[in-house]
mmCIF file of C-alpha atoms and ligand atoms in Angstrom:
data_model
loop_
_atom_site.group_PDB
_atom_site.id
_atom_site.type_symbol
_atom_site.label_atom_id
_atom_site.label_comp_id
_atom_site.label_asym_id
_atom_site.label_seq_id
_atom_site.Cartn_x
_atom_site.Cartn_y
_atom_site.Cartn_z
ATOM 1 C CA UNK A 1 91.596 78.727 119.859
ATOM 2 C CA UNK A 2 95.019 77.973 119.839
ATOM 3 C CA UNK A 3 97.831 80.817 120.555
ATOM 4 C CA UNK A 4 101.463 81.460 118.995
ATOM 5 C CA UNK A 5 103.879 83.350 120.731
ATOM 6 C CA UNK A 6 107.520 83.522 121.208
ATOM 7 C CA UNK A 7 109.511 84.628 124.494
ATOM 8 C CA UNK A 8 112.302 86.206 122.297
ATOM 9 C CA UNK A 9 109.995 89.377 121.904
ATOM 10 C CA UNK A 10 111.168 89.889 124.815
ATOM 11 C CA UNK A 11 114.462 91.776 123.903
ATOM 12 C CA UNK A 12 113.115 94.247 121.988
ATOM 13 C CA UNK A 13 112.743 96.473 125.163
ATOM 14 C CA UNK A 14 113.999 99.354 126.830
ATOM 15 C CA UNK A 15 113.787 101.118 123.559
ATOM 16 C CA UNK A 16 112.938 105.092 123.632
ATOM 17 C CA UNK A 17 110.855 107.092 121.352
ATOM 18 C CA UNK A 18 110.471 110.921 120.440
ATOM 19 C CA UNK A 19 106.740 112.068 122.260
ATOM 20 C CA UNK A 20 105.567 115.439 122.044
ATOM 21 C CA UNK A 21 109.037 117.015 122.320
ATOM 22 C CA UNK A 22 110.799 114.162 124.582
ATOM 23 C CA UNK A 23 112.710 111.580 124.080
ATOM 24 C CA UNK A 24 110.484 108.787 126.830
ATOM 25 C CA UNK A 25 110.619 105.022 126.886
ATOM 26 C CA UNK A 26 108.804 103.592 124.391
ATOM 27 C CA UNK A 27 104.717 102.773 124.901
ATOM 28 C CA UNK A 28 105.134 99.825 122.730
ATOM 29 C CA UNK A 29 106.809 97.746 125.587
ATOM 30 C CA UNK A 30 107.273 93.845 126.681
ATOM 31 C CA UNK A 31 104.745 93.807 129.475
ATOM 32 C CA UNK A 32 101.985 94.423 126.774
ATOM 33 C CA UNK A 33 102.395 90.763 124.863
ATOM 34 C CA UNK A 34 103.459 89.175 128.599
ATOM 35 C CA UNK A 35 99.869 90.350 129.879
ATOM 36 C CA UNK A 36 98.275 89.157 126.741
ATOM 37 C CA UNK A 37 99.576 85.684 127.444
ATOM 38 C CA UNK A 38 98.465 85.599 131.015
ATOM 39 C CA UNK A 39 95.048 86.754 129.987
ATOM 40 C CA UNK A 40 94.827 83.949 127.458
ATOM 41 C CA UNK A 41 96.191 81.321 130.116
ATOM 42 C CA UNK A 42 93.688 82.903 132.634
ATOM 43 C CA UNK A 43 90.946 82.369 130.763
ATOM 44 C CA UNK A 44 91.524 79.329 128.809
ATOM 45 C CA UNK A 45 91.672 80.300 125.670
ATOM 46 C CA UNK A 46 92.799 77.513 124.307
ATOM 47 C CA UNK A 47 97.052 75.912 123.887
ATOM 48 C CA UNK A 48 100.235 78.261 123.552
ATOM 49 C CA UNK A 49 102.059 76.975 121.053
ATOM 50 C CA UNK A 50 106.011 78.137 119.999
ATOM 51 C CA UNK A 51 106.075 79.089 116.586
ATOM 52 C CA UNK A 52 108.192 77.255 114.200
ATOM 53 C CA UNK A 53 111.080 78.552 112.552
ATOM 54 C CA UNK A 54 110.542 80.279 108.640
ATOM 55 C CA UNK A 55 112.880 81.623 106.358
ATOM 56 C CA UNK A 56 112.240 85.359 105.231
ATOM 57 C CA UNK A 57 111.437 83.767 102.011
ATOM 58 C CA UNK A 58 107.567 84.919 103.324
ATOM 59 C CA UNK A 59 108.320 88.682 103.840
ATOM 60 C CA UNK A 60 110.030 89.596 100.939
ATOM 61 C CA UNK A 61 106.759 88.586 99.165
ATOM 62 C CA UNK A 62 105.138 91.549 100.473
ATOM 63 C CA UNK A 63 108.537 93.622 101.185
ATOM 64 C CA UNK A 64 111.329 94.788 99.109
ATOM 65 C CA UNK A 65 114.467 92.597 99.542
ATOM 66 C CA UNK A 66 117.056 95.048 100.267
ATOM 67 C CA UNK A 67 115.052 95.920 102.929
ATOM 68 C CA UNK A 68 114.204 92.811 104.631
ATOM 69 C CA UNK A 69 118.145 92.190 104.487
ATOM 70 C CA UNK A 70 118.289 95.900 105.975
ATOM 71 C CA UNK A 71 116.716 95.227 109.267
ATOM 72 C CA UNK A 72 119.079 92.163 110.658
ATOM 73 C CA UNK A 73 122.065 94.460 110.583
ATOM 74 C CA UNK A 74 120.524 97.198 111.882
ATOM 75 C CA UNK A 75 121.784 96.905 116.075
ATOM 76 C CA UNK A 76 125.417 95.579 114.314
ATOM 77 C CA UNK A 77 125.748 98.336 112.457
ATOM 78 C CA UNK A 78 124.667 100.605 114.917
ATOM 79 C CA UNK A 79 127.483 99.234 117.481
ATOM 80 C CA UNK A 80 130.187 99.339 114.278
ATOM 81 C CA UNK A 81 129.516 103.108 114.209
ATOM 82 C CA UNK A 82 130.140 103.766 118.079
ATOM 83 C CA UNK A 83 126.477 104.231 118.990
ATOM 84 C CA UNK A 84 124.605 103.000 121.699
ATOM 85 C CA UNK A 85 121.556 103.360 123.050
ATOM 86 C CA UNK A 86 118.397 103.399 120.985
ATOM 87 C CA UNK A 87 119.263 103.334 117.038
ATOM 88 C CA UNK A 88 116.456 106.265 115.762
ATOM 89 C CA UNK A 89 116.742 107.848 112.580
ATOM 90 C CA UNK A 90 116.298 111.666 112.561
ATOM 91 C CA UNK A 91 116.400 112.235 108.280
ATOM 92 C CA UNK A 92 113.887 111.027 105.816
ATOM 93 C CA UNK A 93 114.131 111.395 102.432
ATOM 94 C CA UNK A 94 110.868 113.767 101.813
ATOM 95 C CA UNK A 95 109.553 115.133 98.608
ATOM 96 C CA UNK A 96 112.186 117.056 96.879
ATOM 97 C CA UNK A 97 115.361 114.709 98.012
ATOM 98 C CA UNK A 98 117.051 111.437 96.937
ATOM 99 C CA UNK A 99 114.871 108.719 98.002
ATOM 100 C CA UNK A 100 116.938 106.139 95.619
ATOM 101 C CA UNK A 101 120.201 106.128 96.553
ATOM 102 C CA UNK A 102 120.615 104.192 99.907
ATOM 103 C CA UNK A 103 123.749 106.088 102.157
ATOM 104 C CA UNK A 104 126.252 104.191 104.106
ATOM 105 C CA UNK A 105 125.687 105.958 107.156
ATOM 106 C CA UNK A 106 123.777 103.894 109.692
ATOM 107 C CA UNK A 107 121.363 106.891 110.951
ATOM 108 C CA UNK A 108 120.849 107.879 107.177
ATOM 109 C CA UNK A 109 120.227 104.492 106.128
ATOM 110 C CA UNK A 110 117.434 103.911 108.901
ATOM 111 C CA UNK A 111 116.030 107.154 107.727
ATOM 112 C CA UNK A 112 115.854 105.820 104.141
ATOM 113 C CA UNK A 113 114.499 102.665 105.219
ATOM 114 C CA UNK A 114 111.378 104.555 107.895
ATOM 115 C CA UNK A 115 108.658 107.073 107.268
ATOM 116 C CA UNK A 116 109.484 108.077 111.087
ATOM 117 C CA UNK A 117 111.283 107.711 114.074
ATOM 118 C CA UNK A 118 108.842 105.298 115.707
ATOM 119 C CA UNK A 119 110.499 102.471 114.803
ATOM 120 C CA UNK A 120 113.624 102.022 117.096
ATOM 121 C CA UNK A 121 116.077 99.125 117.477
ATOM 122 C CA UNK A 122 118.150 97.668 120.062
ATOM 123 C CA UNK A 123 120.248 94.994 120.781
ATOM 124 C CA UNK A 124 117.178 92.247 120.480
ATOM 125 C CA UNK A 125 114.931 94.027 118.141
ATOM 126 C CA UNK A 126 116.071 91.735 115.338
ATOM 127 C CA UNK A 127 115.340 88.444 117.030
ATOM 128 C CA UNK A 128 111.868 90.305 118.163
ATOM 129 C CA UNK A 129 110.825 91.002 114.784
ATOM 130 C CA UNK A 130 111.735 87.375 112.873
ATOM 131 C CA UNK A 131 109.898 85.722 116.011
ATOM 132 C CA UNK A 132 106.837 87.896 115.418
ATOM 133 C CA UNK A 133 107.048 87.262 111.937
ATOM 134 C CA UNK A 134 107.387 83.263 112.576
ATOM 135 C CA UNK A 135 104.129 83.510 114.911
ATOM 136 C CA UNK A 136 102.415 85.176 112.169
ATOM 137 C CA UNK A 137 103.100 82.232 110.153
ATOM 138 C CA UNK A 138 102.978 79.284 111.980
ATOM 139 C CA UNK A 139 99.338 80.677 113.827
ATOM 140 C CA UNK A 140 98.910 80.983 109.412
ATOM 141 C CA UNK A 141 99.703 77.119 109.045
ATOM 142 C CA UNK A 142 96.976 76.345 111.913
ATOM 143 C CA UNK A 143 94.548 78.049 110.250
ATOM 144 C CA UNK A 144 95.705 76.713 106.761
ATOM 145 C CA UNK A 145 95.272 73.140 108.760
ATOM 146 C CA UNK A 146 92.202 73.496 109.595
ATOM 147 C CA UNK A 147 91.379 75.778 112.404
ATOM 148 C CA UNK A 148 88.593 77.889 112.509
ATOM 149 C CA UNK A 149 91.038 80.433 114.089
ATOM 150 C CA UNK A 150 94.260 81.400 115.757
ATOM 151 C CA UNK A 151 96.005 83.719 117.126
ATOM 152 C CA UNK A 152 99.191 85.262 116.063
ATOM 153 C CA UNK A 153 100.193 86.884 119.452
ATOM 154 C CA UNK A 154 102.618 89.120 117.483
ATOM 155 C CA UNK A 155 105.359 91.521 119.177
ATOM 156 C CA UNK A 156 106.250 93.893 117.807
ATOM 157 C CA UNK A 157 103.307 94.717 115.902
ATOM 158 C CA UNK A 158 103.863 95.526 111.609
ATOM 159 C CA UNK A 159 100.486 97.037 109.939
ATOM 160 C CA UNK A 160 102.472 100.053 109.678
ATOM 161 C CA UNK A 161 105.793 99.025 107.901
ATOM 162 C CA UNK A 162 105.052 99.143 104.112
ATOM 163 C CA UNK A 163 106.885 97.758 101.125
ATOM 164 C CA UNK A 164 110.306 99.065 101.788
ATOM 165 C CA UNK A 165 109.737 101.042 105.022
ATOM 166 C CA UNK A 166 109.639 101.108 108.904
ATOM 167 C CA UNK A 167 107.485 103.023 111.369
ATOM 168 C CA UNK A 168 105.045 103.012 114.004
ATOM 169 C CA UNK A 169 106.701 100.044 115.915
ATOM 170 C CA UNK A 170 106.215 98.041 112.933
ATOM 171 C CA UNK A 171 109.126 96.248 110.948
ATOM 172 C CA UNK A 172 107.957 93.077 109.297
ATOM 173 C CA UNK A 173 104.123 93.422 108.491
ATOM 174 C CA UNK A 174 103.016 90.253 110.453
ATOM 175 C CA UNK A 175 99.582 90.727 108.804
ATOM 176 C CA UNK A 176 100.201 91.639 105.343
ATOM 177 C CA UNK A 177 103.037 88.264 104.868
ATOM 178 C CA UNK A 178 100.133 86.008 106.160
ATOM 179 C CA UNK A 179 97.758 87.410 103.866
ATOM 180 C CA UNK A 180 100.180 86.484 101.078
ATOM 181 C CA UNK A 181 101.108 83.579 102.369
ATOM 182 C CA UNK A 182 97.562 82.614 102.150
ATOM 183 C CA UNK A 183 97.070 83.434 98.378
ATOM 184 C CA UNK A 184 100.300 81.752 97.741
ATOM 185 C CA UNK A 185 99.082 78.564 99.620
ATOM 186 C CA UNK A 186 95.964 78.564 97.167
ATOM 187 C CA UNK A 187 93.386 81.119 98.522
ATOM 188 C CA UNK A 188 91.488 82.561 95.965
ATOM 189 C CA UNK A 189 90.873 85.952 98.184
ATOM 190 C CA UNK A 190 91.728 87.659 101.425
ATOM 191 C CA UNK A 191 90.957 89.872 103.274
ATOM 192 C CA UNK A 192 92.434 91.772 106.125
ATOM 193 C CA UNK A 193 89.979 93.321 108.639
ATOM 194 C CA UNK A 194 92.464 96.173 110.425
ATOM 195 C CA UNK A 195 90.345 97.697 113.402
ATOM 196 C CA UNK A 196 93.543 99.199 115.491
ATOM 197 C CA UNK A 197 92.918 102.948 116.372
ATOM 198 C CA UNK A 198 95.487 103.676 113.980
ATOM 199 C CA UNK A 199 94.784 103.338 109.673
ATOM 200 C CA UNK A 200 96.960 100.653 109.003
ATOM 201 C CA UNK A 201 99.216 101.980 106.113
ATOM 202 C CA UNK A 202 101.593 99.347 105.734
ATOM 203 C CA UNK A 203 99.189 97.377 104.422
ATOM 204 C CA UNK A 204 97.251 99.213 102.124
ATOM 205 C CA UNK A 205 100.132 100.282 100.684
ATOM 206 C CA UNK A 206 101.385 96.798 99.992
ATOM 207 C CA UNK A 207 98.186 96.204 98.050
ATOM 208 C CA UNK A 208 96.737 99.051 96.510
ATOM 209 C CA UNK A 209 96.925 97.695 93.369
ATOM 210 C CA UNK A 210 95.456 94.049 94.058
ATOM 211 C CA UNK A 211 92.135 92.596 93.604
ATOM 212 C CA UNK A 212 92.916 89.469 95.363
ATOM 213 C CA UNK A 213 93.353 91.108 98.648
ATOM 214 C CA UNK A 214 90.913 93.242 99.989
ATOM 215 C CA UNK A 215 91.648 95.590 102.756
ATOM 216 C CA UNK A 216 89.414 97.475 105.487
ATOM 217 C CA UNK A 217 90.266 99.914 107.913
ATOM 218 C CA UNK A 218 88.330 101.478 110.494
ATOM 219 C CA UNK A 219 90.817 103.883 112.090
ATOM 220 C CA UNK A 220 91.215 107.524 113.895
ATOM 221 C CA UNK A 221 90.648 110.161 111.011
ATOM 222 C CA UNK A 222 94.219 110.603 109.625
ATOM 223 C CA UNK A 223 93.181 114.521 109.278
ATOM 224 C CA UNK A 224 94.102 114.568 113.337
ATOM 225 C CA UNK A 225 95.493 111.324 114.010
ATOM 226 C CA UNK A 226 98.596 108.780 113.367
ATOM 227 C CA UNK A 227 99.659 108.262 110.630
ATOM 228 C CA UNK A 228 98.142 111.465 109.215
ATOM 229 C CA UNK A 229 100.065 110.869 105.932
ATOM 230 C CA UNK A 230 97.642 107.835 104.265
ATOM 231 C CA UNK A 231 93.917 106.536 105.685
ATOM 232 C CA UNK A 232 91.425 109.026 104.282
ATOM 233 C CA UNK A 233 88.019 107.753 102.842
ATOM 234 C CA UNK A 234 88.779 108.359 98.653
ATOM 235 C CA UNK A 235 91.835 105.784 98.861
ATOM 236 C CA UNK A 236 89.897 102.902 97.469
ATOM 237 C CA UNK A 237 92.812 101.369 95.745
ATOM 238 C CA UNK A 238 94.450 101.504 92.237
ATOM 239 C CA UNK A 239 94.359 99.879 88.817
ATOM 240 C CA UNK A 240 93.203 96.061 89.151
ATOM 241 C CA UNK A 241 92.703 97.278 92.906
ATOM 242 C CA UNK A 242 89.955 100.182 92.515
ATOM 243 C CA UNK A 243 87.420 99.511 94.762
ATOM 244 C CA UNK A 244 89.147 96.720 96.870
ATOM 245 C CA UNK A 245 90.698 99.314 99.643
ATOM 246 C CA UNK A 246 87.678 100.655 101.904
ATOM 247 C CA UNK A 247 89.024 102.615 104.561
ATOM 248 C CA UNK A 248 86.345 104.200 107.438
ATOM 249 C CA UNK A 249 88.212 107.086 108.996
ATOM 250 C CA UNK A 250 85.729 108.181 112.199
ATOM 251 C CA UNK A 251 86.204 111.122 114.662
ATOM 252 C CA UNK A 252 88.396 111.669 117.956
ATOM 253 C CA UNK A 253 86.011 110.600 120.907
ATOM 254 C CA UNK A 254 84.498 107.571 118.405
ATOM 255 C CA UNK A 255 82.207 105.220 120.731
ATOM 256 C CA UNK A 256 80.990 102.156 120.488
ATOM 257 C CA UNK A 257 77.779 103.052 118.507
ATOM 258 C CA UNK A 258 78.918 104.716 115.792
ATOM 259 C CA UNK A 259 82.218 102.542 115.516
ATOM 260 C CA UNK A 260 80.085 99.242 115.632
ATOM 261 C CA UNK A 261 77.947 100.866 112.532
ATOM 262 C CA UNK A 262 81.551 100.873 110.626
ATOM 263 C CA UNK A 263 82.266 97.528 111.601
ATOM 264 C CA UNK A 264 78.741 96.360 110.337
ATOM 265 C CA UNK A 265 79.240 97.963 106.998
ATOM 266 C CA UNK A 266 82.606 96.753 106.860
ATOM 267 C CA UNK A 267 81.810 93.247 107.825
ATOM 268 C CA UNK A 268 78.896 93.550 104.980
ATOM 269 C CA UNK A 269 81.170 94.184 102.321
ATOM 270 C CA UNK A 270 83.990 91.896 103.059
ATOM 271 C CA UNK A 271 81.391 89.233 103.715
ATOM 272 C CA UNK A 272 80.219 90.317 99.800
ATOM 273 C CA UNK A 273 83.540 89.787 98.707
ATOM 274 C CA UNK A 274 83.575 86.268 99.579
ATOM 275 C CA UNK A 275 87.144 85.742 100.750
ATOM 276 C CA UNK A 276 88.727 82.345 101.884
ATOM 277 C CA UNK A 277 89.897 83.812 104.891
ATOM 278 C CA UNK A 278 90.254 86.641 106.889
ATOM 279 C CA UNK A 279 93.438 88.296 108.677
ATOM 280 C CA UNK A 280 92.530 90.423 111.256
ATOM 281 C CA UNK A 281 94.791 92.989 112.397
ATOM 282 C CA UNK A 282 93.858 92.940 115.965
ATOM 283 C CA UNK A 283 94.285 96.529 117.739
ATOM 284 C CA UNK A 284 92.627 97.496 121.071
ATOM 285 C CA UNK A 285 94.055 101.166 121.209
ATOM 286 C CA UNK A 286 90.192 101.925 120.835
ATOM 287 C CA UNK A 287 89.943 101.434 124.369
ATOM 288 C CA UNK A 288 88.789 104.578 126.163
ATOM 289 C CA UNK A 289 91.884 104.423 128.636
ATOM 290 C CA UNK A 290 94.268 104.136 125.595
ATOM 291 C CA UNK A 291 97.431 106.819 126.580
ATOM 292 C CA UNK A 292 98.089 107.448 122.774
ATOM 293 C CA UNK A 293 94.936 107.447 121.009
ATOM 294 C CA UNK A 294 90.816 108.786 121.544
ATOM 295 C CA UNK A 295 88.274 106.590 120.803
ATOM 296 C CA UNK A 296 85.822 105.483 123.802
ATOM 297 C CA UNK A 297 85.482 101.798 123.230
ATOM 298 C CA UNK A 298 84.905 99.927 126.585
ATOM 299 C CA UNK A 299 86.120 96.420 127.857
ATOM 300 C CA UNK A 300 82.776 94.756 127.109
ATOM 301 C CA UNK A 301 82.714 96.129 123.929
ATOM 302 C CA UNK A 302 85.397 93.812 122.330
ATOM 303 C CA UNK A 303 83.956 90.931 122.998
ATOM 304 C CA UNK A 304 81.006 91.754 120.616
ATOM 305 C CA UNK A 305 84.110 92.682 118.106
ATOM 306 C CA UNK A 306 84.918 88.820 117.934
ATOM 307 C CA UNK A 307 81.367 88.027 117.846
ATOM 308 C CA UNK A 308 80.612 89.660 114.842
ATOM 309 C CA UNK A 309 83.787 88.712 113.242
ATOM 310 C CA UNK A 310 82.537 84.934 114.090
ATOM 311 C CA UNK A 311 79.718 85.327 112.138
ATOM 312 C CA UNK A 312 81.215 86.024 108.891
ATOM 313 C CA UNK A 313 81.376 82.465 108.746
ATOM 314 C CA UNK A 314 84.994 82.564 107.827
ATOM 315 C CA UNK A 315 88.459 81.406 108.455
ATOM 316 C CA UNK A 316 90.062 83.695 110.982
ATOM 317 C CA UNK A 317 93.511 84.919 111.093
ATOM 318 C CA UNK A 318 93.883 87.323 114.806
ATOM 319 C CA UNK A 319 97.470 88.915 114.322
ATOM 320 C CA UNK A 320 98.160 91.622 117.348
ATOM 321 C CA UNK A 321 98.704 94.813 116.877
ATOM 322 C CA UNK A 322 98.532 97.780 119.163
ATOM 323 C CA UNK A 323 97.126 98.336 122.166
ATOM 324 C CA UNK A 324 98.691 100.615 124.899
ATOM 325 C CA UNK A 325 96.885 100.817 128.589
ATOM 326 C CA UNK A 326 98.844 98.192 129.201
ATOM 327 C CA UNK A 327 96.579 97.342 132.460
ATOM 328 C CA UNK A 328 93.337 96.288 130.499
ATOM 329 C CA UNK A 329 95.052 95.307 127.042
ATOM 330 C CA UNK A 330 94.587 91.459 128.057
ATOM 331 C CA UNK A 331 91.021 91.934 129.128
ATOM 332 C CA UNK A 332 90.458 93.369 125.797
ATOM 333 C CA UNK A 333 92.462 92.147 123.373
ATOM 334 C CA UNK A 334 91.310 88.156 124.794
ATOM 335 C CA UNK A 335 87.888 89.511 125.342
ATOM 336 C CA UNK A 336 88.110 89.598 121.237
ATOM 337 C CA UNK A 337 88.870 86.067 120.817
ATOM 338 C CA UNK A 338 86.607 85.086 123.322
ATOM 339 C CA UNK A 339 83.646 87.149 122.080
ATOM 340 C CA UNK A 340 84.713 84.710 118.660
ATOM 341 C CA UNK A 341 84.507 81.825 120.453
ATOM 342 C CA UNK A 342 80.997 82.451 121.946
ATOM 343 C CA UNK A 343 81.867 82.303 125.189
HETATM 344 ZN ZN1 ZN B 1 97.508 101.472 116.834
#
């Protein structure tokens, strides 16, 4: 299986982020995609490629213009103001205030643009999030070549930034503009496959309303865990879209058994809908050792992951997501893709 990844997510580091109370460097961090690539040198995976170069053309398929054009003056905007450090926002427009007139203050602006202050820039975030986005679609292309799979090795990660919002370390949803890109290459149907510990919102919300893209979840029950806000079990999707959003919300201290019944299930019914290809948004913040979330999956349990995802029969799409015990998150996340390739 070939690999796309991009040094320049790199600068996008150093970043802080508001935990229980502190201010603390951020968990989404370089070292995580670095030890992802040495895993998948390690054990052969397959070739590294650079991505190629794309015009946003892609994203503001799935997101709203103004705020694709938002996010690359973010950090200049930031320094224009006097501000250094990590650019956070710290005012969202909840129910009951203006959420349609955009501000010209920098903070208020990223508060307009975020659903919370997870999402934090500095000087190289930009140039982080339009590489991830290029991996996304240039591992696409391979796949749209020919491949049986590939791997987006995607940093930062985006199942969490919707339409016309930021969040959760997520900007540009990586997944979400390959999905599209996919339907607007001539797929018939997609589906994305999320199984990150955390329900990925972004991308339901991008399309609720849409028969031709079906999207799955397994994820911590938002009742206790991140994003709390969007991932219960009714959300099925809207209009044309009923029935074509399945989300499996399962309990703090999940294992493997009853999480690999989800997967079945899920696997049944987006093998029933008969997609041309699959995206999946590749999280291994399952794993029992995760710092940030509490499920109790185990390093030999992701293997079986790509296994099962193999035998859907299907063109793959693996775009990265989280992941946060940084030690094992090679092990695991590669264990995936090589669980996939049957070895
Ligand atoms: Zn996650």
């Amino acid at each position: 299986m070939k690999t796309v990844f991009s040094p320049l997510h790199a600068g996008h580091g150093g970043q802080m982020e508001l935990v229980a109370g502190a201010i603390v460097p951020g968990f989404e961090k370089p070292s995580r995609a670095e030890i992802i690539r040495k895993r998948v040198e390690s054990e052969k995976l397959g070739p590294i490629l650079a991505p190629e170069i794309h015009d946003l053309t892609a994203a503001k398929r799935v997101h709203a213009a103004d705020y694709i054009d938002f996010l690359p003056t973010v950090w200049p905007q930031w320094e224009a103001a006097g501000k250094s450090g990590s650019a956070i926002p710290f005012a969202w427009p909840t129910r009951g205030l203006r959420g349609d007139v955009p501000p010209r203050n920098i903070e208020a602006l990223l508060g307009f643009y975020s659903f919370d202050g997870g999402a934090s820039f500095v000087k190289g975030t930009w140039d982080a999030i339009k590489s991830s986005y290029d991996v996304a679609l240039t591992a696409a292309q391979l796949v749209k070549a020919g491949e049986r799979a590939a791997f987006a090795l995607c940093r930062p990660p985006g199942h969490h930034a919707g339409a016309a919002f930021m969040g959760g370390y997520c900007f540009i949803n990586n997944a979400a503009v390959a999905a599209q890109w996919f339907r607007d290459q001539g797929a018939t149907r997609v589906a994305v496959l999320d199984v990150d510990y955390h329900h990925g919102n972004g991308t339901q919300e991008i399309f609720y309303d849409r028969p031709d893209i079906q999207v799955i979840n397994l994820h911590g029950d938002p009742m206790t865990e991140y994003p709390f806000f969007l991932g219960h079990a009714d959300e099925r999707g809207a209009g044309a879209g009923e029935g074509f959003n399945l989300n499996y919300p399962l309990p703090f201290g999940t294992s493997w058994a009853k999480w690999n019944e989800a997967l079945e299930d899920a696997c049944q019914k987006l093998a029933a809908y008969a997609p041309d290809v699959v995206v999946v948004s590749l999280g291994v913040d399952t794993f029992e050792k995760d710092p940030i979330s509490q499920f109790k999956l185990t390093s030999a349990d992701y293997p079986k992951i790509g296994a099962r995802i193999a035998r859907l029969g299907l063109p793959s799409l693996f775009v990265m997501e989280g992941g946060y015990a940084v030690d094992e998150i090679g092990i695991n996340a590669v264990g995936v893709l090589t669980g996939f390739e049957g070895d």
